[in-house]
Every structure is written in structure tokens, then in C-alpha cells.
Amino acid sequence: MSKAALAVLINGGTDNWSPQRWKERFTSVCEDRQVALLPGDACRPEDIGYAAVWKPTPGALAAFPNLKAVFNLGAGVDALIADKTLPNVPIVRVAIGDLTGRMTEYVVMHVLMHHRQQPYLSQSQQNKIWAPRHQWAASEISVGVMGLGTLGRDAADVLKRLGFRVAGWSASPKSLPGIECFSGQTGLKQFLARTNILVCLLPLTPDTRHILNRSVFSQLDRNSPLGAPVLINAGRGGLQNEADILSCLDDGTLGAASLDVFESEPLPAQSLFWSHPKVILSPHNAADTDPTEISAYVASQIEQFEAGRPLDNVVDLTRGY
Ligand code: NDP
Ligand code: OXD
């Protein structure tokens, strides 16, 4: 009997993430399994047992009557689970070392850029001004990481090893060596009150939408050498109230922001973020993982599932992540 086929459905690909590249990667790792890039390739819907997807067109997965599992080709599933016609099968998200390592690089790079006053140094270079400023120690800065999941924990751990005072905030209580852990609504106030650089690695759910807002920013600690606190968001654009970020940067509630994600992507040309002097932005590529790594992860999960073992990193649809 032939193996259940794998459908690949990709929207919004970039060079690294082009649908054709994904198909090639999956074909090379799913040796004797049909891989169909849809729409386009010929295949019978009833032959599809698995789907590997990124932002598939809503309703597309409901067309496969024998679907057994869906593999989201990224860590965040907010776009996928917004489809109310999703079949009732396990949804698996990406949680692999390659992606985690890349996100930690992004977070550490941006924390260090603000801590080491890189925007000031770049400006000085542009103006040919040799004017070193006092550089404080990492131990004088409190970094607060919102989200202590696969990504948040790793970033927090590396920042701790660099000497920062690190805290984390999650939905359920945690205990992590050397990291001050806070949870739930009751822990949020205390967490914010000790944070100078706020790093957001939360998933986008109904509970977290627009959590990055003026009320939260105004509770951050301003008594560090940085002065006004800094925001770094690499979670999702829907987590941030963008009008609040802009007005808080303008009135000094926030000193600077590093943003990798936006409510509307690609970021529209007229967005004020593009040229804001206190913003460092990137095009949602904080953890732009290699399709080779992810396709191998998906193929091995399918083998594991077919051998009767449970899938890893299955999304809890009641929590939304
Ligand atoms: P995980 O699911 O492993 O972790 C999510 C964390 O957020 C958990 O600690 C969870 O708490 C916490 N959390 C969720 N809801 C709440 C809430 N209401 N209040 C407090 N804490 C909450 O996710 P990952 O770490 O793998 O990824 C996080 C997000 O990063 C993704 O969902 C995605 O949106 C984004 N991302 C962005 C990328 C980019 O390139 N910019 C790349 C990859 C991911 P608990 O532990 O108690 O459940
Ligand atoms: C994401 C990802 O969820 O790239 O943004 O994995």
C-alpha cells in the first residue's frame, strides 16, 4: 500500500521560503511518499494524509477527507488557527534548535545594541564625532522576557549568562535557575516594575492581542542608566498597539524600540515606523529558519506518528498556542 501523500500549501513565501523550494526540500526528505505542491500539482484529495502549511488559504485544508495531521511551517500558529474550517486533527508547530538559536541571536543582538548605545555610536560615526559616553555594566540592566516558552527561555538564559538581571513572565508559574519568574495577571505588575528592556516573545491569542500598550509601557522601570525603557518585539505584530508605541516613543515613555513584526506585513510604505529615529526595524526575519531543517523535522515526525508514537509540539487549541 502506498504511503499517505503530503500536501504543501504555502502563501506569502520569500526567496528562502518559496513554495517551490519547500516542495524540493520535502521531496528529498519524504523518499517514497508523494509530495504535492498545492494548488498546482495533480493529486487526489483523498490521498492526502498530511499537510505542511504556511498561512494556507482558509478552507483549503477542509478539502482533504483523510487528513491525519497538519504541520505549521513556523512556530506561531495564529494565522493557521484563525481558519474556523480546520479539520479536527493535531496541529504541530515548529520548535527546533535552529529556529530557537536564530531567535536568541536576534534578541541578544538587540538587547546589546540598546545596552551598548549603538544608535548613539552610529550617529556619532555619521557625524565624525569622537565622543565616547560612559558605558554601564550589564548587571545594571534588568531585561524582562514576556513568554517563557521554547524561545523565551533560551533567550533569557543567554542574556543571564551575559550578566543582565533577567526576569520572565508566562501564563503558568515557572522556576528557572537564575531567572526571576512571574506569571499571570498578578505577576505582570511586579514583572513590569523591575524591567528596563522589555522583550516580547509571546504567541498571539485573544488574551495577548495588543498587550504591548501604553498602560504596560508606563509601568516599566525608568531608574536604570538607560533612562526611558526599551521595547523589543519579535512575537507578532498583533501583540502591539502601534499608535501607543509611536506616541510613547514621542513623549519619552519609551526610549527606543526594536520591532521585527507588525500589524500589517509587509510594513506599508507610509508607516511612520520606517523613518522613526528611535526605531530599529526588521522585516519579520528574526528567526528565518532554513527549510532544510524544518522539512527534516516534519518528515521525522510523520515517521514517528506512523510508527505509533505521539507527535511532538502539538498545539493546544483551547489555549491558542
Ligand atoms: P511557546 O508556545 O513555546 O511559548 C509561549 C510562551 O508564552 C509560554 O511561556 C506561555 O506561557 C506564554 N504565554 C502565552 N499566553 C500567555 C498569556 N496570556 N500570559 C502570559 N504568558 C503567556 O512559543 P515559542 O516560544 O516557540 O514562540 C513564541 C512566539 O514567537 C510564536 O508564537 C510566534 O508568534 C513568535 N515567533 C516569531 C518569529 C519571528 O521571526 N519574528 C519566529 C518564531 C516565532 P506558559 O509557558 O505558561 O504556557
Ligand atoms: C514564525 C516563524 O512563527 O517564523 O513567525 O516561525
mmCIF file of N, CA, C and O and ligand atoms in Angstrom, residues 17 54 72-78 94 99 103 234-236 261 284 287-289 294, ligand 2:
data_model
loop_
_atom_site.group_PDB
_atom_site.id
_atom_site.type_symbol
_atom_site.label_atom_id
_atom_site.label_comp_id
_atom_site.label_asym_id
_atom_site.label_seq_id
_atom_site.Cartn_x
_atom_site.Cartn_y
_atom_site.Cartn_z
ATOM 1 N N TRP A 17 11.811 31.056 1.473
ATOM 2 C CA TRP A 17 10.617 30.279 1.791
ATOM 3 C C TRP A 17 9.737 30.075 0.555
ATOM 4 O O TRP A 17 8.529 29.932 0.678
ATOM 5 N N TRP A 54 1.984 27.065 5.434
ATOM 6 C CA TRP A 54 2.257 28.401 5.982
ATOM 7 C C TRP A 54 1.174 29.321 5.437
ATOM 8 O O TRP A 54 1.049 29.487 4.226
ATOM 9 N N ASN A 72 2.468 23.131 10.802
ATOM 10 C CA ASN A 72 2.631 24.556 10.535
ATOM 11 C C ASN A 72 4.126 24.816 10.362
ATOM 12 O O ASN A 72 4.929 24.417 11.207
ATOM 13 N N LEU A 73 4.518 25.468 9.285
ATOM 14 C CA LEU A 73 5.952 25.613 8.987
ATOM 15 C C LEU A 73 6.588 26.812 9.693
ATOM 16 O O LEU A 73 7.512 27.436 9.173
ATOM 17 N N GLY A 74 6.066 27.139 10.842
ATOM 18 C CA GLY A 74 6.641 28.185 11.677
ATOM 19 C C GLY A 74 6.232 27.896 13.106
ATOM 20 O O GLY A 74 5.457 26.966 13.370
ATOM 21 N N ALA A 75 6.737 28.726 14.029
ATOM 22 C CA ALA A 75 6.436 28.491 15.445
ATOM 23 C C ALA A 75 5.063 29.033 15.830
ATOM 24 O O ALA A 75 4.366 28.455 16.655
ATOM 25 N N GLY A 76 4.680 30.143 15.231
ATOM 26 C CA GLY A 76 3.417 30.792 15.600
ATOM 27 C C GLY A 76 2.272 30.280 14.737
ATOM 28 O O GLY A 76 2.384 30.224 13.515
ATOM 29 N N VAL A 77 1.161 29.914 15.391
ATOM 30 C CA VAL A 77 0.049 29.298 14.643
ATOM 31 C C VAL A 77 -1.162 30.214 14.540
ATOM 32 O O VAL A 77 -2.224 29.784 14.094
ATOM 33 N N ASP A 78 -1.032 31.470 14.947
ATOM 34 C CA ASP A 78 -2.195 32.364 14.977
ATOM 35 C C ASP A 78 -2.901 32.458 13.625
ATOM 36 O O ASP A 78 -4.132 32.394 13.550
ATOM 37 N N VAL A 94 6.495 24.413 14.749
ATOM 38 C CA VAL A 94 7.948 24.208 14.727
ATOM 39 C C VAL A 94 8.552 24.610 16.069
ATOM 40 O O VAL A 94 8.325 25.714 16.568
ATOM 41 N N LEU A 99 15.744 27.205 14.825
ATOM 42 C CA LEU A 99 14.894 28.394 14.953
ATOM 43 C C LEU A 99 15.160 29.090 16.295
ATOM 44 O O LEU A 99 15.322 30.313 16.365
ATOM 45 N N MET A 103 16.473 32.975 16.907
ATOM 46 C CA MET A 103 15.727 33.985 17.668
ATOM 47 C C MET A 103 16.571 34.525 18.818
ATOM 48 O O MET A 103 16.573 35.735 19.093
ATOM 49 N N ALA A 234 9.495 40.590 18.956
ATOM 50 C CA ALA A 234 9.673 39.654 17.834
ATOM 51 C C ALA A 234 8.598 38.577 17.885
ATOM 52 O O ALA A 234 8.752 37.525 17.280
ATOM 53 N N GLY A 235 7.513 38.842 18.636
ATOM 54 C CA GLY A 235 6.432 37.842 18.741
ATOM 55 C C GLY A 235 5.520 37.923 17.519
ATOM 56 O O GLY A 235 5.688 37.179 16.547
ATOM 57 N N ARG A 236 4.566 38.810 17.572
ATOM 58 C CA ARG A 236 3.657 39.058 16.456
ATOM 59 C C ARG A 236 3.242 40.526 16.490
ATOM 60 O O ARG A 236 3.141 41.124 17.563
ATOM 61 N N VAL A 261 8.124 42.629 13.914
ATOM 62 C CA VAL A 261 6.787 42.206 13.468
ATOM 63 C C VAL A 261 5.828 43.388 13.537
ATOM 64 O O VAL A 261 6.002 44.283 14.365
ATOM 65 N N HIS A 284 10.299 40.931 9.723
ATOM 66 C CA HIS A 284 9.856 39.628 10.255
ATOM 67 C C HIS A 284 10.840 38.514 9.858
ATOM 68 O O HIS A 284 10.452 37.524 9.251
ATOM 69 N N ALA A 287 13.916 35.063 13.070
ATOM 70 C CA ALA A 287 14.311 33.640 13.172
ATOM 71 C C ALA A 287 13.972 32.937 11.865
ATOM 72 O O ALA A 287 13.237 31.957 11.834
ATOM 73 N N ASP A 288 14.548 33.460 10.796
ATOM 74 C CA ASP A 288 14.228 32.973 9.449
ATOM 75 C C ASP A 288 14.897 31.614 9.212
ATOM 76 O O ASP A 288 15.997 31.523 8.699
ATOM 77 N N THR A 289 14.201 30.577 9.619
ATOM 78 C CA THR A 289 14.815 29.244 9.673
ATOM 79 C C THR A 289 14.920 28.579 8.311
ATOM 80 O O THR A 289 14.088 28.791 7.434
ATOM 81 N N ILE A 294 13.547 22.426 8.749
ATOM 82 C CA ILE A 294 12.134 22.233 9.105
ATOM 83 C C ILE A 294 11.555 21.031 8.361
ATOM 84 O O ILE A 294 10.787 20.247 8.930
HETATM 85 C C1 OXD B 2 7.022 32.438 12.946
HETATM 86 C C2 OXD B 2 8.130 31.705 12.398
HETATM 87 O O1 OXD B 2 6.172 31.863 13.625
HETATM 88 O O2 OXD B 2 8.858 32.247 11.542
HETATM 89 O O3 OXD B 2 6.993 33.663 12.714
HETATM 90 O O4 OXD B 2 8.375 30.568 12.817
#
